[in-house]
CSV table of C-alpha atoms in Angstrom, one decimal:
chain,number,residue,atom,x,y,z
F,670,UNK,CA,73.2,149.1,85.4
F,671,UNK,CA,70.6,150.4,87.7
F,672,UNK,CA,70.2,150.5,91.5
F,673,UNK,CA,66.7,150.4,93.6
F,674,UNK,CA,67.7,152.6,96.8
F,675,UNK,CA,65.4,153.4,100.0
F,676,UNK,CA,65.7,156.1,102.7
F,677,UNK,CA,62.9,155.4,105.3
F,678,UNK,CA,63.2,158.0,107.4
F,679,UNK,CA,59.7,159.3,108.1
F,680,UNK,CA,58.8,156.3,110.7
F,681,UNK,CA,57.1,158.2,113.7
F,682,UNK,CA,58.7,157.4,116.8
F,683,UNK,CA,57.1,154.5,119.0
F,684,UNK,CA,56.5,156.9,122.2
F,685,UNK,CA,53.8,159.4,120.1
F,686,UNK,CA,51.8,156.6,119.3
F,687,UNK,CA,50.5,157.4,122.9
F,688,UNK,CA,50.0,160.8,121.8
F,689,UNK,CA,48.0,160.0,119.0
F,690,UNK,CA,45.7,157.4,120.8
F,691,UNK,CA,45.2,160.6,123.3
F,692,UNK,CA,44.5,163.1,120.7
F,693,UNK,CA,42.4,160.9,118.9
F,694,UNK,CA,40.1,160.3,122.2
F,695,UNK,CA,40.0,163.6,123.3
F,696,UNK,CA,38.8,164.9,120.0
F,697,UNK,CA,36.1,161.9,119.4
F,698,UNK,CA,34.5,163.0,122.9
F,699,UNK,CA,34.4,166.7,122.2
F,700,UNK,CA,32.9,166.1,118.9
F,701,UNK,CA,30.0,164.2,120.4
F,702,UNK,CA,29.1,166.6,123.1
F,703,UNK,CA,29.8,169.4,120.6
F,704,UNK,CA,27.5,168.0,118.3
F,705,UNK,CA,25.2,167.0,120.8
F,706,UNK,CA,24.5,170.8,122.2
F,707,UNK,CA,24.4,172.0,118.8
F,708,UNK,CA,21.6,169.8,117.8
F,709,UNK,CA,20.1,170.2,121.4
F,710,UNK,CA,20.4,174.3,121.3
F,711,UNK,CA,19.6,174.3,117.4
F,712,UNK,CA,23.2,175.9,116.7
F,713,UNK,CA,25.1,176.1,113.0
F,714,UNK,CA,28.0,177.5,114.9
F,715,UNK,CA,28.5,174.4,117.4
F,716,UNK,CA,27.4,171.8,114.3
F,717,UNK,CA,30.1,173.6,112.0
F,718,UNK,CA,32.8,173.4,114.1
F,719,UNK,CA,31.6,169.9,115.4
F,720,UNK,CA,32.0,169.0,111.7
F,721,UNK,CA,35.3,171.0,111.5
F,722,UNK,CA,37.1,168.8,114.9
F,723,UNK,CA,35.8,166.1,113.3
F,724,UNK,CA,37.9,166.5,110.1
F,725,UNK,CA,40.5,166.9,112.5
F,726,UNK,CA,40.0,164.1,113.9
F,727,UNK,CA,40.7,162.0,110.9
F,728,UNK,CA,43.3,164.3,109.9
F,729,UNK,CA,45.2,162.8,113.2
F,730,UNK,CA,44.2,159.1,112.1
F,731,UNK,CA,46.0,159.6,108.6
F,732,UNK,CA,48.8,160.7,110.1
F,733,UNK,CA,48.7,158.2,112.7
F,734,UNK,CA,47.8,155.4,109.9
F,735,UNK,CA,50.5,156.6,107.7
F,736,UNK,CA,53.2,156.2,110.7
F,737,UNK,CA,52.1,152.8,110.6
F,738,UNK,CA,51.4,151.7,107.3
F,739,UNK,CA,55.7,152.7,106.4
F,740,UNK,CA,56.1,149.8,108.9
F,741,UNK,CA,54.3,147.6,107.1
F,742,UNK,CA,56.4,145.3,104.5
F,743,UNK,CA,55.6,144.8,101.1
F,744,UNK,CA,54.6,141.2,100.0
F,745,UNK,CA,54.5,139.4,96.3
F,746,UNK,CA,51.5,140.7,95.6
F,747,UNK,CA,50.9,144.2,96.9
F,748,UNK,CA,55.3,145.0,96.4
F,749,UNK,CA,55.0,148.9,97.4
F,750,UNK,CA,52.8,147.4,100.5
F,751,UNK,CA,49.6,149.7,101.8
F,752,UNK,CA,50.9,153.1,101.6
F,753,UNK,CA,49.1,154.3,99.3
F,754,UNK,CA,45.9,153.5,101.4
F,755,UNK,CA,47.0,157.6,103.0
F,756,UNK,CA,46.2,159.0,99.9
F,757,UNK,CA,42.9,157.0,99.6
F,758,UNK,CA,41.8,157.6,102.7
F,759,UNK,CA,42.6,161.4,101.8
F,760,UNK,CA,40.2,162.1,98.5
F,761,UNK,CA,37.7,160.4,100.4
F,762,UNK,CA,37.9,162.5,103.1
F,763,UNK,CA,38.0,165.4,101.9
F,764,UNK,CA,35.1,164.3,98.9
F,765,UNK,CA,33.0,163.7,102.1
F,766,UNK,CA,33.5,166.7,104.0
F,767,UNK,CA,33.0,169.1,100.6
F,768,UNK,CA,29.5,167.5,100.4
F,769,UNK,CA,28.8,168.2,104.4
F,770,UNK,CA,30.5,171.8,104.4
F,771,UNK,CA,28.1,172.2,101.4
F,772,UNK,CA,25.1,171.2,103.0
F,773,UNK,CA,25.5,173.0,105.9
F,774,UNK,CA,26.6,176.4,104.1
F,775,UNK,CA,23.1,175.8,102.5
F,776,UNK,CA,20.9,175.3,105.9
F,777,UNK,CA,22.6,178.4,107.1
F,778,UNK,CA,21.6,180.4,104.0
F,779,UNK,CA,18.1,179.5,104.9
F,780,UNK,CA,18.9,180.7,108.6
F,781,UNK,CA,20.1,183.9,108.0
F,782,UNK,CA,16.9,184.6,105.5
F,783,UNK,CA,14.3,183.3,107.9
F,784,UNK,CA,16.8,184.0,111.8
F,785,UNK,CA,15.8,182.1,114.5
F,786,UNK,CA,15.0,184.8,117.4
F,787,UNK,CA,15.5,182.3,120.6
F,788,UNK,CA,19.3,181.7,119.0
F,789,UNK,CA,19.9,184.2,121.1
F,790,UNK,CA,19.1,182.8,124.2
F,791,UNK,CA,21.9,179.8,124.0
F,792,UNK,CA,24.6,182.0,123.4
F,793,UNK,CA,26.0,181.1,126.7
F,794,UNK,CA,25.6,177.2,126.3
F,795,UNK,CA,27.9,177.9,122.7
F,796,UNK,CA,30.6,180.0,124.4
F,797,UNK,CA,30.7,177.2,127.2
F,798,UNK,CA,31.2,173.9,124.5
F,799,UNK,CA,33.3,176.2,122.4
F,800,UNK,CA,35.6,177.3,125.4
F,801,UNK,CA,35.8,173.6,125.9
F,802,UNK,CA,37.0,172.8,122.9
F,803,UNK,CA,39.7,175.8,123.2
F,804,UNK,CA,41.1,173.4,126.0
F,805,UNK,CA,40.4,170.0,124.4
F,806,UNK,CA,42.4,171.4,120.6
F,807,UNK,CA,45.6,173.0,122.9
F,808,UNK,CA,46.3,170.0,124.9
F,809,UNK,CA,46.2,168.2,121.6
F,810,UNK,CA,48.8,170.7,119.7
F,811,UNK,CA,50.8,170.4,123.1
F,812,UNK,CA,51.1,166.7,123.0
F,813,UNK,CA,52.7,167.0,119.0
F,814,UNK,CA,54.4,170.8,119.6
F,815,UNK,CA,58.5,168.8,120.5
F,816,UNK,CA,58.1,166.5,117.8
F,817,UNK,CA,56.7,169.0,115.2
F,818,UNK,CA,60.1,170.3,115.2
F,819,UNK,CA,62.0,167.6,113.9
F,820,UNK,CA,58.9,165.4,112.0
F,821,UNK,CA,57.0,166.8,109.0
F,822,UNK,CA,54.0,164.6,109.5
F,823,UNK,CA,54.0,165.6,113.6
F,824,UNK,CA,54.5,169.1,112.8
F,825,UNK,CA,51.1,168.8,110.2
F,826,UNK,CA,48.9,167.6,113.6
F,827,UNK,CA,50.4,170.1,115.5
F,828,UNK,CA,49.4,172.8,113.5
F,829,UNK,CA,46.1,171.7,112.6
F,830,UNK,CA,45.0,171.0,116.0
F,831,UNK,CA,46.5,174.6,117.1
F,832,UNK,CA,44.5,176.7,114.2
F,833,UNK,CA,41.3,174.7,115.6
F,834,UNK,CA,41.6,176.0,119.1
F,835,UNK,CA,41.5,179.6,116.9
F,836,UNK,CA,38.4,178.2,115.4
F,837,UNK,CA,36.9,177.5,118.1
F,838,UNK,CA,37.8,181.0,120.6
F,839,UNK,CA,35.8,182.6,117.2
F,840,UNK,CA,33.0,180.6,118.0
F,841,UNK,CA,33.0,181.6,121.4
F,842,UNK,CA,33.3,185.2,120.5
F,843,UNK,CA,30.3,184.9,118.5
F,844,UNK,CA,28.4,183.0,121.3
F,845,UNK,CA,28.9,185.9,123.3
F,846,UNK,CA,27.9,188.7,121.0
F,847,UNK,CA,24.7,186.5,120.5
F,848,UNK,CA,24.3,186.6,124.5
F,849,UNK,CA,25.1,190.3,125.1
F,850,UNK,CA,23.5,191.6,121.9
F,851,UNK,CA,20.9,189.6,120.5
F,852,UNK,CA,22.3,189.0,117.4
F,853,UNK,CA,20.1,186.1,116.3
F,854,UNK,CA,21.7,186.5,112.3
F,855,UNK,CA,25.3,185.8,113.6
F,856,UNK,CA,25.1,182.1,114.6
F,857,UNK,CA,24.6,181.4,110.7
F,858,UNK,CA,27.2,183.8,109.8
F,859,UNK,CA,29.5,182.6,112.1
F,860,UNK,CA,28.6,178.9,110.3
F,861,UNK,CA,29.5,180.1,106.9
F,862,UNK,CA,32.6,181.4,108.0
F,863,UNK,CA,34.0,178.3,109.4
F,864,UNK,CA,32.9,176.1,106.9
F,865,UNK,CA,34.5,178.7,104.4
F,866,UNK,CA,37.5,177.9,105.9
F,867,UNK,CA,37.0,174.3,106.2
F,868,UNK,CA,36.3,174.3,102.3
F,869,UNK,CA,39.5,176.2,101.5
F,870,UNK,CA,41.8,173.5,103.7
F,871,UNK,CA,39.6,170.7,102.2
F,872,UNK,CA,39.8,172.2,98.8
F,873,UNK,CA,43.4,171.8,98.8
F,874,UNK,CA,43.2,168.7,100.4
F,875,UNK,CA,41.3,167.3,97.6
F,876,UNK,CA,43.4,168.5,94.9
F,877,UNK,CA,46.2,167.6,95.9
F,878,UNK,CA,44.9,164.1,97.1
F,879,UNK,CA,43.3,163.4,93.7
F,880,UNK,CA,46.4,164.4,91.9
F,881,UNK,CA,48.6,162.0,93.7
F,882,UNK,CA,45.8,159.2,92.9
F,883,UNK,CA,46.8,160.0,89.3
F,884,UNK,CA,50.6,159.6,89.8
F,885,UNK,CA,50.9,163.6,89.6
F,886,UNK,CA,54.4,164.8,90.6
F,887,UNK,CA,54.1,166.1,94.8
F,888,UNK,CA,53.2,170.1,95.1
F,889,UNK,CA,56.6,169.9,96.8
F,890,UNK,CA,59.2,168.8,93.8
F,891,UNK,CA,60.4,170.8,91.6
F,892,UNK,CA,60.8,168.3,88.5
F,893,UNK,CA,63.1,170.5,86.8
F,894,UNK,CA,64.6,171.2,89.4
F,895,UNK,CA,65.7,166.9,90.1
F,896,UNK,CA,66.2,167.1,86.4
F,897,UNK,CA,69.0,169.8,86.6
F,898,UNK,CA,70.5,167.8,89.7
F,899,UNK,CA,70.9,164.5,87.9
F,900,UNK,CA,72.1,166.4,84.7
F,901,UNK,CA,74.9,167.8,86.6
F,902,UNK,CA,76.1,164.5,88.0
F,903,UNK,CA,79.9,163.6,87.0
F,904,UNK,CA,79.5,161.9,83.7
F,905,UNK,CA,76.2,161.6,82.6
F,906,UNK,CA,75.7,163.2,79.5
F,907,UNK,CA,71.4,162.9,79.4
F,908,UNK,CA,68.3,162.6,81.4
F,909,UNK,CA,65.9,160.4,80.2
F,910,UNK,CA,62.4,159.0,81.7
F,911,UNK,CA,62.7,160.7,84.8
F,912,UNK,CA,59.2,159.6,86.6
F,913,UNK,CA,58.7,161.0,89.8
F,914,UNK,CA,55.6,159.9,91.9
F,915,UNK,CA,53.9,159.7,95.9
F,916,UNK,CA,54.1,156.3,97.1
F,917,UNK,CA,51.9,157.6,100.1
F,918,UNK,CA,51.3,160.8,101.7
F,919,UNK,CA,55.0,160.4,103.0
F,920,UNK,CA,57.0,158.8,100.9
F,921,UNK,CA,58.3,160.0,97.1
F,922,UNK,CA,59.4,157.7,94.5
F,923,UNK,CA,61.8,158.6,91.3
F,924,UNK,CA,62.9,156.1,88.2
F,925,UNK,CA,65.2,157.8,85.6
F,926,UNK,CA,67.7,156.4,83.1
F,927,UNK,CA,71.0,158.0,83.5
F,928,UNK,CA,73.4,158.4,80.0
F,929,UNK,CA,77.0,158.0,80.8
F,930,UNK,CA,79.1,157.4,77.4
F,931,UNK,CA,82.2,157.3,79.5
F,932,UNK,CA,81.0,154.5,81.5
F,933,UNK,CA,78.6,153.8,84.2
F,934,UNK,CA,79.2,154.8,87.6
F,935,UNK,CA,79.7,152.0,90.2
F,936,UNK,CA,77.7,151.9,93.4
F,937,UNK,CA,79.3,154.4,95.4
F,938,UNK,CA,78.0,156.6,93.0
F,939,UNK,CA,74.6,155.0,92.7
F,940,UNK,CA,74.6,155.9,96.6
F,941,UNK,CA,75.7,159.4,96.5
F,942,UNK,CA,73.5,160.4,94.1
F,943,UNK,CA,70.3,158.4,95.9
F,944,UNK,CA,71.9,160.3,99.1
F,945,UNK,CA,71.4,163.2,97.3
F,946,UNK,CA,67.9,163.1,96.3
F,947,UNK,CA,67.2,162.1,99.7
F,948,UNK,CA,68.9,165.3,101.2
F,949,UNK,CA,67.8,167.7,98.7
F,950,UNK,CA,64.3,166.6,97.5
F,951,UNK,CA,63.1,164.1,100.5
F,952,UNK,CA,63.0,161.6,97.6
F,953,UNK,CA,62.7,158.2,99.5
F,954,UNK,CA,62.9,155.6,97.0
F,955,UNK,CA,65.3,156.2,94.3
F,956,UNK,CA,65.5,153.7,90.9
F,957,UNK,CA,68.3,154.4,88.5
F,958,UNK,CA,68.9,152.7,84.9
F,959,UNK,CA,72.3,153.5,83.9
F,960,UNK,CA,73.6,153.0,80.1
F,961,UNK,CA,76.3,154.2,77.7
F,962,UNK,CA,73.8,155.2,74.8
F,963,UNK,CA,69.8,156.8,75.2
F,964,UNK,CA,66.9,154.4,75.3
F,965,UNK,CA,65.4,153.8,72.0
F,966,UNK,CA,61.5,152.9,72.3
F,967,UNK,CA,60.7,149.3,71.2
F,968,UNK,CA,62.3,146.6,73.4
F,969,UNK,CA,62.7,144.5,70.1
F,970,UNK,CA,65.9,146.6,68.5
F,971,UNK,CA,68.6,144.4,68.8
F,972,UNK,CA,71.1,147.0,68.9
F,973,UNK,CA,70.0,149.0,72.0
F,974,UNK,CA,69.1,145.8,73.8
F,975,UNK,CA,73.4,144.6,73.1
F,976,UNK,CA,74.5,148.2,74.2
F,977,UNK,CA,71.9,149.1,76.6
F,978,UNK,CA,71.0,146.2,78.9
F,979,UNK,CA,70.3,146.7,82.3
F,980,UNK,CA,72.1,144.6,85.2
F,981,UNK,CA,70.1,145.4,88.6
F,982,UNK,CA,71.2,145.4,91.8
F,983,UNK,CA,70.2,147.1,95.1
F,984,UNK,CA,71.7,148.7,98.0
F,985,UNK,CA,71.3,148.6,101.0
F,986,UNK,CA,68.7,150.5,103.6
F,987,UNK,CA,70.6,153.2,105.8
């Protein structure tokens, strides 16, 4: 007996699609005139942090796009729908901005052995864009910081748009060190330390992107851990094939094949134990084979296919 068992509970509410649209906009325009000056003024410090909103930018589009996509309903052909487009869209992200962070860590090597001397002149012009972009990331974090509470994916935008209005007031910091001192050298340094921290946040975003490509178990489970939970269920005796995967960038999936020589449970079981993964792992889509023996590989042994045969049936969405 088995069960195929969904929770969707990671739907972002309808009223912060207006909040992402607004994020979104606000963030596509300071990138532009951020990018703009620093090409203008010849500044690492306004290109790198150009380059670092505009990661942020499509950080907010993921989220956004995931929201979405768990709306979407599966068809014949694609039967898990387009959820797994997040993680997609992730690796290539981040593979795009390693290559960019790269490149720029390299032009700023060449700056800081040959400095530019009139860098010092635009320091003003850099602590004005940066200063906007103080304004431009908290309004952002604002419009996410009462739903971050109570949404995981929310919460992410909120926190990466408030660490980039800390990005940013260093960037107007070194602006003004460049004004009052004359610092030429510390527009490039200040460009290797953003993109250092870019790298480190895309770093982990590629790894963990590029694992969940591969069907790797989420950073965030514990397989043992669900293991030890099923095992303890009232009577199963064994845990076998437990498969535990990312649909999306949101949503986990498990399959495992329950032993219960006593009998298999009914589906008010099937449901507590789905309720269960649900509560204690944020597993959303639970599928559990249920039999009185273990699986035996080869589908041809007529023994385990009298004994062991699966009858499925599914509950229904809370």
């Amino acid at each position: 007996m088995g069960t195929d068992h969904h929770h969707d509970h990671h739907h972002a509410p309808a009223e912060f699609n207006r909040a992402f649209a607004i994020g979104i906009a606000l963030n596509l325009v300071f990138v532009g005139v951020e990018a703009f000056y620093g090409w203008k003024i010849n500044s690492l410090a306004l290109l790198a942090d150009a380059g670092h909103n505009l990661s942020d930018v499509a950080g907010l589009v993921l989220a956004w796009g995931a929201a979405l996509a768990s709306k979407l309903r599966p068809n014949q052909r694609h039967t898990y729908g387009w959820q797994r487009g997040t993680i997609l869209a992730a690796f290539g992200n981040a593979l795009l901005l390693l290559v960019a962070m790269g490149a720029l860590m390299w032009e700023a090597m060449g700056r800081l052995i040959s400095p530019d001397p009139s860098a010092s002149a635009e320091g003003a012009t850099i602590m004005v864009v940066a200063g906007i972009g103080i304004v431009v990331n908290t309004i952002t974090a604002l419009l996410f910081m009462r739903a971050g509470k109570s949404d995981l994916n929310i919460r992410g935008a909120f926190l990466h748009m408030a660490a980039d209005a800390l990005v940013s007031a260093g960037v107007v910091v070194a602006g003004a060190l460049t004004l009052w001192m004359g610092w030429a050298w510390l527009d490039p340094v200040t460009s290797l330390l953003i993109a250092a921290v870019i790298l480190v946040g895309t770093w982990n975003l590629f790894r963990q992107s590029l694992h969940l490509l591969f069907d790797g178990v989420p950073d965030s489970i514990d397989p043992q851990a669900v293991h030890d939970c099923l095992a303890t269920q009232s009577g199963v005796s064994q845990v076998s094939d437990l498969h535990i995967w990312a649909m999306s960038t949101q949503k986990i999936a498990l399959t495992a094949h329950l032993v219960m020589p006593e009998g298999v449970g009914d589906d008010a079981f099937l449901e507590n134990v789905s309720a269960l993964l649900h509560d204690r792992f944020d597993i959303d889509h639970v599928t559990l084979q249920m039999g009185k023996t273990p699986m035996i590989s080869g589908c041809g042994n007529a023994i385990n296919a009298c004994l062991d045969t699966p009858v499925i049936g599914k509950l229904p969405a809370h």
